[in-house]
Amino acid sequence: MALLNRRLVLSLTHLSSAVLQRQFSTTGACRAIQKLTRVRVVDNSALGNTSYHRPPKCIHVYNKTGVGKVGDKILLAIKGEKKKALIVGHKMPGPTMTPRFDSNNVVLIEDNGNPIGTRIKTPIPYILRRKEGEFSKVLAIARNFV
Amino acid sequence: MWRAVSGARRLLRPLGAAAGGTPRAVPPPPRAPPGPRGGCAAAGAGAGAGALEAAAERHQAADTVLQKFNIDFVVALLRQENAKDICVIQPPPEIKYCDYFIIVSGSSTRHLHAMAQYMLKMYKHLKEESDPHTQIEGKETDDWMCIDFGNIVVHFMLPEAREVYELEKLWTLGPYDDQLTQMTPQSLPEDFIFGLTANSSDHLETRT
């Protein structure tokens, strides 16, 4: 998105060399967010922004299927502790006319539903509003909508 | 202040008349003009009138229960419930979230619960069958509850939670909010890979 303009220029010019140098093979997103997915915390909580030697990973999806889409609650392992989080965007293409993000974005919440951070800079999709669930608090601390 | 629109239906009665009647002990809520800068009152009033007219026209187009359950009714209910620090914000129309964003403080958890349930009860009493159902979000919490009525969103918070989150600052100041500027610039994770999609129409093809 807007963050990636620099990266876009870099990758367009160095795309071929970057791809050939990579030693591993990667696939596009097949399933949105499931167990052991590395996610990106997008709010300004201390827990989400301090660096750690391991990226935050999903360890459980609170869903009948084990696949989490936008609006689902998941359990994250962050800095050696377990925290619940809400998915606000994923790399997998969703229904038509819904935004697709370039990273799996997640907002940390408490067990009772209050968000831990106080501001969210990345765009949040409007479809969260239509969904059944308690999303008004996350929408209240968001700045941009998509 | 607000003008009657098209004579036949006056959807938004001037709030000044209602406010003038009851002298408020709490500081007056910031009626933020729609615009990124919460500017001076003169500019705000001029911009506010134009945007409010546009808002009223949008109300006319979208029917709903809100003929009766409009912003004046909600604020009157909140005053009746002894809500403290009622803050009504009108976000700019570019943020297509809601028309009015209300933040209200309560004196205790029980007070917040009571206000939220009373608000919901009045909504259910006035709504038609075709209107969407609403729920109280945050019933398990003890400091923050909110209800989304479609074009009005009401947040009931304790004063401590209000200090922490500072929603008024975010929704009035917009990109100039101080908490936003204090956030460290977000960096992408090291394992982030750009340009990988399974979409074949994307010209950034991946080759392994």
Short mmCIF file of C-alpha atoms in Angstrom, two decimals:
data_model
loop_
_atom_site.label_atom_id
_atom_site.label_comp_id
_atom_site.label_asym_id
_atom_site.label_seq_id
_atom_site.Cartn_x
_atom_site.Cartn_y
_atom_site.Cartn_z
CA MET A 1 0.00 0.00 0.00
CA ALA A 2 1.35 3.50 0.71
CA LEU A 3 4.12 2.05 2.86
CA LEU A 4 5.41 0.03 -0.03
CA ASN A 5 6.20 2.75 -2.54
CA ARG A 6 9.88 2.58 -1.76
CA ARG A 7 9.82 -1.16 -1.95
CA LEU A 8 7.92 -1.07 -5.20
CA VAL A 9 10.60 1.00 -6.90
CA LEU A 10 13.32 -1.21 -5.54
CA SER A 11 11.65 -4.41 -6.52
CA LEU A 12 10.78 -3.28 -10.02
CA THR A 13 14.37 -2.48 -10.75
CA HIS A 14 15.92 -5.39 -8.94
CA LEU A 15 13.17 -7.93 -9.34
CA SER A 16 14.94 -10.43 -11.50
CA SER A 17 18.10 -10.41 -9.42
CA ALA A 18 16.14 -10.62 -6.16
CA VAL A 19 14.09 -13.59 -7.30
CA LEU A 20 17.06 -15.50 -8.64
CA GLN A 21 19.05 -14.96 -5.44
CA ARG A 22 16.36 -16.36 -3.17
CA GLN A 23 17.28 -19.82 -1.97
CA PHE A 24 13.82 -21.06 -1.10
CA SER A 25 10.58 -21.40 -2.97
CA THR A 26 7.44 -19.64 -1.89
CA THR A 27 3.80 -19.85 -2.84
CA GLY A 28 1.11 -17.23 -2.74
CA ALA A 29 -1.36 -17.23 0.13
CA CYS A 30 -3.51 -20.36 -0.09
CA ARG A 31 -5.36 -20.13 3.19
CA ALA A 32 -5.76 -16.89 5.02
CA ILE A 33 -4.53 -17.22 8.61
CA GLN A 34 -4.19 -20.54 10.36
CA LYS A 35 -2.01 -22.09 13.02
CA LEU A 36 1.64 -21.11 12.84
CA THR A 37 1.02 -18.19 10.49
CA ARG A 38 3.32 -15.29 11.13
CA VAL A 39 1.28 -12.13 11.48
CA ARG A 40 1.96 -8.45 11.67
CA VAL A 41 0.64 -6.46 14.61
CA VAL A 42 -0.52 -3.08 13.35
CA ASP A 43 -1.53 -1.17 16.45
CA ASN A 44 0.69 0.88 18.73
CA SER A 45 0.72 -1.45 21.71
CA ALA A 46 4.04 -2.00 23.44
CA LEU A 47 3.68 -5.74 23.09
CA GLY A 48 3.21 -5.58 19.37
CA ASN A 49 5.97 -3.11 18.61
CA THR A 50 8.92 -4.22 20.69
CA SER A 51 11.17 -6.50 18.71
CA TYR A 52 11.75 -10.08 19.67
CA HIS A 53 13.83 -12.78 18.09
CA ARG A 54 10.70 -14.60 16.91
CA PRO A 55 7.84 -13.10 14.94
CA PRO A 56 4.35 -13.26 16.44
CA LYS A 57 2.62 -16.45 15.33
CA CYS A 58 -0.95 -17.62 15.39
CA ILE A 59 -1.46 -20.65 17.58
CA HIS A 60 -5.23 -21.05 17.47
CA VAL A 61 -8.11 -19.75 15.42
CA TYR A 62 -11.45 -19.34 17.20
CA ASN A 63 -13.48 -20.64 14.34
CA LYS A 64 -15.20 -23.84 13.30
CA THR A 65 -12.75 -24.22 10.45
CA GLY A 66 -9.17 -23.57 11.40
CA VAL A 67 -8.83 -20.77 8.87
CA GLY A 68 -9.15 -17.19 9.99
CA LYS A 69 -10.45 -14.44 7.74
CA VAL A 70 -11.06 -10.76 8.43
CA GLY A 71 -12.98 -10.36 11.65
CA ASP A 72 -11.99 -13.62 13.28
CA LYS A 73 -10.37 -13.86 16.68
CA ILE A 74 -7.13 -15.76 16.96
CA LEU A 75 -4.67 -16.57 19.71
CA LEU A 76 -1.17 -15.26 19.17
CA ALA A 77 2.12 -16.21 20.73
CA ILE A 78 4.00 -12.94 21.18
CA LYS A 79 7.19 -12.50 23.18
CA GLY A 80 6.61 -15.69 25.04
CA GLU A 81 3.04 -14.92 26.08
CA LYS A 82 -0.37 -15.68 24.68
CA LYS A 83 -2.63 -12.85 23.57
CA LYS A 84 -5.87 -12.75 21.67
CA ALA A 85 -6.00 -10.77 18.47
CA LEU A 86 -8.42 -9.74 15.76
CA ILE A 87 -7.63 -10.24 12.08
CA VAL A 88 -8.04 -7.04 10.09
CA GLY A 89 -6.54 -8.04 6.78
CA HIS A 90 -4.90 -10.96 5.11
CA LYS A 91 -2.92 -11.70 1.97
CA MET A 92 -5.41 -14.12 0.54
CA PRO A 93 -7.87 -12.63 -1.93
CA GLY A 94 -11.32 -12.52 -0.42
CA PRO A 95 -14.77 -11.84 -1.85
CA THR A 96 -14.90 -9.42 -4.77
CA MET A 97 -14.82 -5.73 -3.93
CA THR A 98 -13.10 -6.34 -0.60
CA PRO A 99 -9.55 -5.15 -0.04
CA ARG A 100 -6.63 -7.53 -0.09
CA PHE A 101 -3.62 -6.58 1.96
CA ASP A 102 0.02 -7.32 1.39
CA SER A 103 0.55 -8.54 4.92
CA ASN A 104 -1.50 -10.45 7.45
CA ASN A 105 -2.57 -7.66 9.76
CA VAL A 106 -3.77 -8.22 13.26
CA VAL A 107 -4.83 -6.03 16.20
CA LEU A 108 -4.16 -7.18 19.77
CA ILE A 109 -7.17 -7.33 22.06
CA GLU A 110 -7.77 -8.43 25.61
CA ASP A 111 -9.92 -11.37 26.56
CA ASN A 112 -12.87 -9.08 27.18
CA GLY A 113 -12.54 -7.43 23.77
CA ASN A 114 -10.83 -4.14 24.62
CA PRO A 115 -7.98 -3.29 22.27
CA ILE A 116 -4.58 -3.13 23.93
CA GLY A 117 -3.17 -0.45 21.63
CA THR A 118 -4.70 2.99 21.29
CA ARG A 119 -4.17 3.83 17.62
CA ILE A 120 -4.06 1.93 14.36
CA LYS A 121 -2.27 3.50 11.43
CA THR A 122 -2.84 0.91 8.73
CA PRO A 123 -6.13 0.96 6.80
CA ILE A 124 -8.95 -1.11 8.23
CA PRO A 125 -11.59 -2.60 5.92
CA TYR A 126 -15.16 -1.37 6.16
CA ILE A 127 -16.50 -4.92 5.98
CA LEU A 128 -15.73 -5.27 9.68
CA ARG A 129 -18.75 -3.12 10.36
CA ARG A 130 -21.19 -5.41 8.62
CA LYS A 131 -19.95 -8.52 10.34
CA GLU A 132 -21.48 -10.00 13.45
CA GLY A 133 -19.13 -9.36 16.32
CA GLU A 134 -17.68 -6.68 18.49
CA PHE A 135 -15.64 -4.55 16.13
CA SER A 136 -16.76 -1.02 16.95
CA LYS A 137 -13.93 -0.55 19.41
CA VAL A 138 -11.29 -1.46 16.86
CA LEU A 139 -12.97 0.81 14.33
CA ALA A 140 -13.00 3.62 16.88
CA ILE A 141 -9.23 3.60 17.30
CA ALA A 142 -8.51 3.23 13.58
CA ARG A 143 -7.43 6.18 11.51
CA ASN A 144 -7.80 5.11 7.90
CA PHE A 145 -10.51 3.00 6.39
CA VAL A 146 -10.43 1.07 3.17
CA MET B 1 -27.23 26.92 12.86
CA TRP B 2 -29.08 24.13 11.09
CA ARG B 3 -31.64 25.05 8.48
CA ALA B 4 -34.86 23.26 7.67
CA VAL B 5 -34.45 21.22 4.53
CA SER B 6 -37.16 21.28 1.88
CA GLY B 7 -39.80 22.44 4.31
CA ALA B 8 -41.85 19.26 4.31
CA ARG B 9 -39.72 17.33 6.79
CA ARG B 10 -37.45 18.93 9.31
CA LEU B 11 -35.07 16.16 10.12
CA LEU B 12 -32.52 18.04 12.14
CA ARG B 13 -33.91 20.49 14.59
CA PRO B 14 -31.50 23.20 15.67
CA LEU B 15 -29.53 21.90 18.58
CA GLY B 16 -28.86 25.41 19.83
CA ALA B 17 -32.42 25.76 21.08
CA ALA B 18 -32.20 22.57 23.08
CA ALA B 19 -28.76 23.41 24.43
CA GLY B 20 -29.73 26.93 25.41
CA GLY B 21 -32.58 25.66 27.54
CA THR B 22 -30.50 23.59 29.90
CA PRO B 23 -27.31 25.18 31.14
CA ARG B 24 -24.70 22.50 31.18
CA ALA B 25 -22.25 22.21 34.02
CA VAL B 26 -19.84 20.08 32.02
CA PRO B 27 -17.63 21.79 29.45
CA PRO B 28 -19.46 22.16 26.15
CA PRO B 29 -18.79 19.31 23.80
CA PRO B 30 -16.64 20.19 20.81
CA ARG B 31 -18.88 20.31 17.77
CA ALA B 32 -16.08 19.60 15.38
CA PRO B 33 -16.67 20.87 11.87
CA PRO B 34 -16.26 18.31 9.14
CA GLY B 35 -12.72 18.83 7.95
CA PRO B 36 -9.29 17.59 8.88
CA ARG B 37 -8.50 20.61 11.01
CA GLY B 38 -10.58 21.40 14.06
CA GLY B 39 -10.19 25.06 13.17
CA CYS B 40 -11.61 28.25 14.54
CA ALA B 41 -15.28 28.62 15.27
CA ALA B 42 -16.03 31.07 12.47
CA ALA B 43 -14.64 28.90 9.74
CA GLY B 44 -16.14 25.91 11.46
CA ALA B 45 -19.64 27.34 11.49
CA GLY B 46 -19.53 28.18 7.81
CA ALA B 47 -18.23 24.81 6.78
CA GLY B 48 -20.50 23.11 9.27
CA ALA B 49 -23.69 24.58 7.85
CA GLY B 50 -22.86 23.47 4.34
CA ALA B 51 -21.90 20.00 5.37
CA LEU B 52 -24.86 19.62 7.68
CA GLU B 53 -27.15 20.46 4.80
CA ALA B 54 -25.49 17.76 2.79
CA ALA B 55 -25.87 15.41 5.71
CA ALA B 56 -29.54 16.22 6.00
CA GLU B 57 -30.03 15.47 2.34
CA ARG B 58 -28.34 12.14 2.78
CA HIS B 59 -30.70 11.45 5.68
CA GLN B 60 -33.61 12.15 3.43
CA ALA B 61 -32.37 9.68 0.88
CA ALA B 62 -31.70 6.93 3.44
CA ASP B 63 -34.92 6.15 5.27
CA THR B 64 -34.62 4.35 8.59
CA VAL B 65 -35.86 4.56 12.10
CA LEU B 66 -33.80 7.67 12.41
CA GLN B 67 -36.67 9.97 11.71
CA LYS B 68 -37.40 9.62 15.37
CA PHE B 69 -34.16 8.16 16.63
CA ASN B 70 -31.95 10.99 15.53
CA ILE B 71 -29.08 12.77 17.17
CA ASP B 72 -31.24 15.12 19.23
CA PHE B 73 -33.15 12.23 20.67
CA VAL B 74 -29.98 10.38 21.59
CA VAL B 75 -28.43 13.40 23.27
CA ALA B 76 -31.63 14.10 25.16
CA LEU B 77 -31.70 10.52 26.40
CA LEU B 78 -28.11 10.75 27.53
CA ARG B 79 -28.78 13.93 29.46
CA GLN B 80 -31.76 12.31 31.06
CA GLU B 81 -29.53 9.47 32.19
CA ASN B 82 -27.07 11.86 33.90
CA ALA B 83 -24.29 11.01 31.51
CA LYS B 84 -21.21 13.11 32.06
CA ASP B 85 -19.10 14.81 29.38
CA ILE B 86 -21.26 14.13 26.36
CA CYS B 87 -19.07 14.67 23.33
CA VAL B 88 -20.70 14.64 19.89
CA ILE B 89 -18.31 14.63 16.95
CA GLN B 90 -19.22 14.81 13.30
CA PRO B 91 -16.48 13.08 11.34
CA PRO B 92 -15.70 14.42 7.87
CA PRO B 93 -17.75 12.71 5.16
CA GLU B 94 -14.58 11.30 3.58
CA ILE B 95 -14.42 8.90 6.49
CA LYS B 96 -17.55 7.04 5.57
CA TYR B 97 -18.02 5.57 8.99
CA CYS B 98 -20.90 7.31 10.68
CA ASP B 99 -22.59 10.67 10.80
CA TYR B 100 -22.23 11.23 14.51
CA PHE B 101 -19.74 9.82 16.92
CA ILE B 102 -20.77 10.20 20.56
CA ILE B 103 -18.55 9.57 23.56
CA VAL B 104 -20.06 9.59 27.01
CA SER B 105 -18.65 9.07 30.49
CA GLY B 106 -20.34 7.29 33.31
CA SER B 107 -19.72 7.28 37.02
CA SER B 108 -19.42 3.52 37.46
CA THR B 109 -19.68 0.25 35.59
CA ARG B 110 -23.25 -0.15 36.69
CA HIS B 111 -24.03 3.30 35.34
CA LEU B 112 -22.52 2.44 31.96
CA HIS B 113 -24.51 -0.78 31.78
CA ALA B 114 -27.71 1.02 32.68
CA MET B 115 -27.18 3.76 30.09
CA ALA B 116 -26.34 1.31 27.34
CA GLN B 117 -29.31 -0.89 28.08
CA TYR B 118 -31.66 2.03 28.25
CA MET B 119 -30.40 3.33 24.91
CA LEU B 120 -30.88 -0.07 23.36
CA LYS B 121 -34.35 -0.37 24.80
CA MET B 122 -35.40 2.96 23.31
CA TYR B 123 -33.97 1.96 19.94
CA LYS B 124 -35.86 -1.32 19.98
CA HIS B 125 -39.01 0.48 20.98
CA LEU B 126 -38.78 2.89 18.07
CA LYS B 127 -37.42 0.75 15.30
CA GLU B 128 -39.40 -0.92 12.57
CA GLU B 129 -39.03 -4.58 11.69
CA SER B 130 -36.93 -3.78 8.66
CA ASP B 131 -34.26 -1.98 10.65
CA PRO B 132 -31.11 -3.83 11.56
CA HIS B 133 -30.72 -5.25 15.03
CA THR B 134 -28.13 -3.72 17.29
CA GLN B 135 -26.24 -5.17 20.19
CA ILE B 136 -24.25 -3.74 23.04
CA GLU B 137 -20.60 -4.46 22.38
CA GLY B 138 -18.36 -4.90 25.37
CA LYS B 139 -20.82 -6.27 27.87
CA GLU B 140 -18.05 -8.32 29.51
CA THR B 141 -15.78 -5.33 29.96
CA ASP B 142 -16.14 -2.99 32.88
CA ASP B 143 -14.90 0.25 31.36
CA TRP B 144 -15.92 0.51 27.71
CA MET B 145 -19.20 -0.29 26.05
CA CYS B 146 -20.43 0.80 22.68
CA ILE B 147 -23.46 0.59 20.44
CA ASP B 148 -23.46 1.07 16.70
CA PHE B 149 -26.75 2.44 15.42
CA GLY B 150 -25.77 2.64 11.80
CA ASN B 151 -25.29 6.36 11.37
CA ILE B 152 -24.71 7.10 15.05
CA VAL B 153 -22.12 5.35 17.17
CA VAL B 154 -22.23 5.79 20.94
CA HIS B 155 -19.33 4.89 23.22
CA PHE B 156 -19.82 4.60 26.98
CA MET B 157 -16.51 4.75 28.82
CA LEU B 158 -15.26 5.32 32.31
CA PRO B 159 -13.18 8.50 32.68
CA GLU B 160 -9.99 6.47 33.12
CA ALA B 161 -10.51 4.61 29.87
CA ARG B 162 -11.39 7.86 28.16
CA GLU B 163 -8.03 9.30 29.22
CA VAL B 164 -6.16 6.30 27.90
CA TYR B 165 -7.75 6.10 24.47
CA GLU B 166 -8.47 9.81 23.79
CA LEU B 167 -10.97 9.08 21.07
CA GLU B 168 -12.03 12.71 20.87
CA LYS B 169 -8.55 13.73 19.84
CA LEU B 170 -8.35 11.07 17.18
CA TRP B 171 -11.67 11.86 15.57
CA THR B 172 -11.34 15.63 15.61
CA LEU B 173 -7.66 16.08 14.87
CA GLY B 174 -7.34 13.35 12.32
CA PRO B 175 -3.82 12.96 11.01
CA TYR B 176 -2.53 15.60 13.43
CA ASP B 177 -3.39 13.54 16.46
CA ASP B 178 -0.49 13.44 18.87
CA GLN B 179 -0.68 9.77 19.67
CA LEU B 180 -0.50 8.97 15.97
CA THR B 181 2.57 11.11 15.46
CA GLN B 182 4.25 9.59 18.47
CA MET B 183 3.86 6.14 17.05
CA THR B 184 7.14 4.90 15.70
CA PRO B 185 7.03 4.56 11.93
CA GLN B 186 5.85 1.12 11.09
CA SER B 187 8.39 -1.12 9.47
CA LEU B 188 7.60 -4.26 7.61
CA PRO B 189 8.66 -7.56 9.16
CA GLU B 190 11.90 -9.12 7.91
CA ASP B 191 10.11 -12.04 6.35
CA PHE B 192 7.82 -9.82 4.34
CA ILE B 193 7.93 -10.65 0.67
CA PHE B 194 6.47 -8.20 -1.77
CA GLY B 195 4.87 -9.08 -5.04
CA LEU B 196 3.89 -12.65 -4.35
CA THR B 197 0.39 -13.37 -5.46
CA ALA B 198 -1.22 -16.43 -6.91
CA ASN B 199 -3.08 -14.10 -9.22
CA SER B 200 -1.91 -14.81 -12.76
CA SER B 201 -2.98 -11.42 -14.07
CA ASP B 202 -0.44 -9.73 -11.83
CA HIS B 203 2.58 -8.82 -13.93
CA LEU B 204 4.97 -9.38 -11.02
CA GLU B 205 5.29 -13.05 -11.63
CA THR B 206 7.11 -15.23 -9.16
CA ARG B 207 9.62 -17.67 -10.38
CA THR B 208 11.28 -20.20 -8.13
#
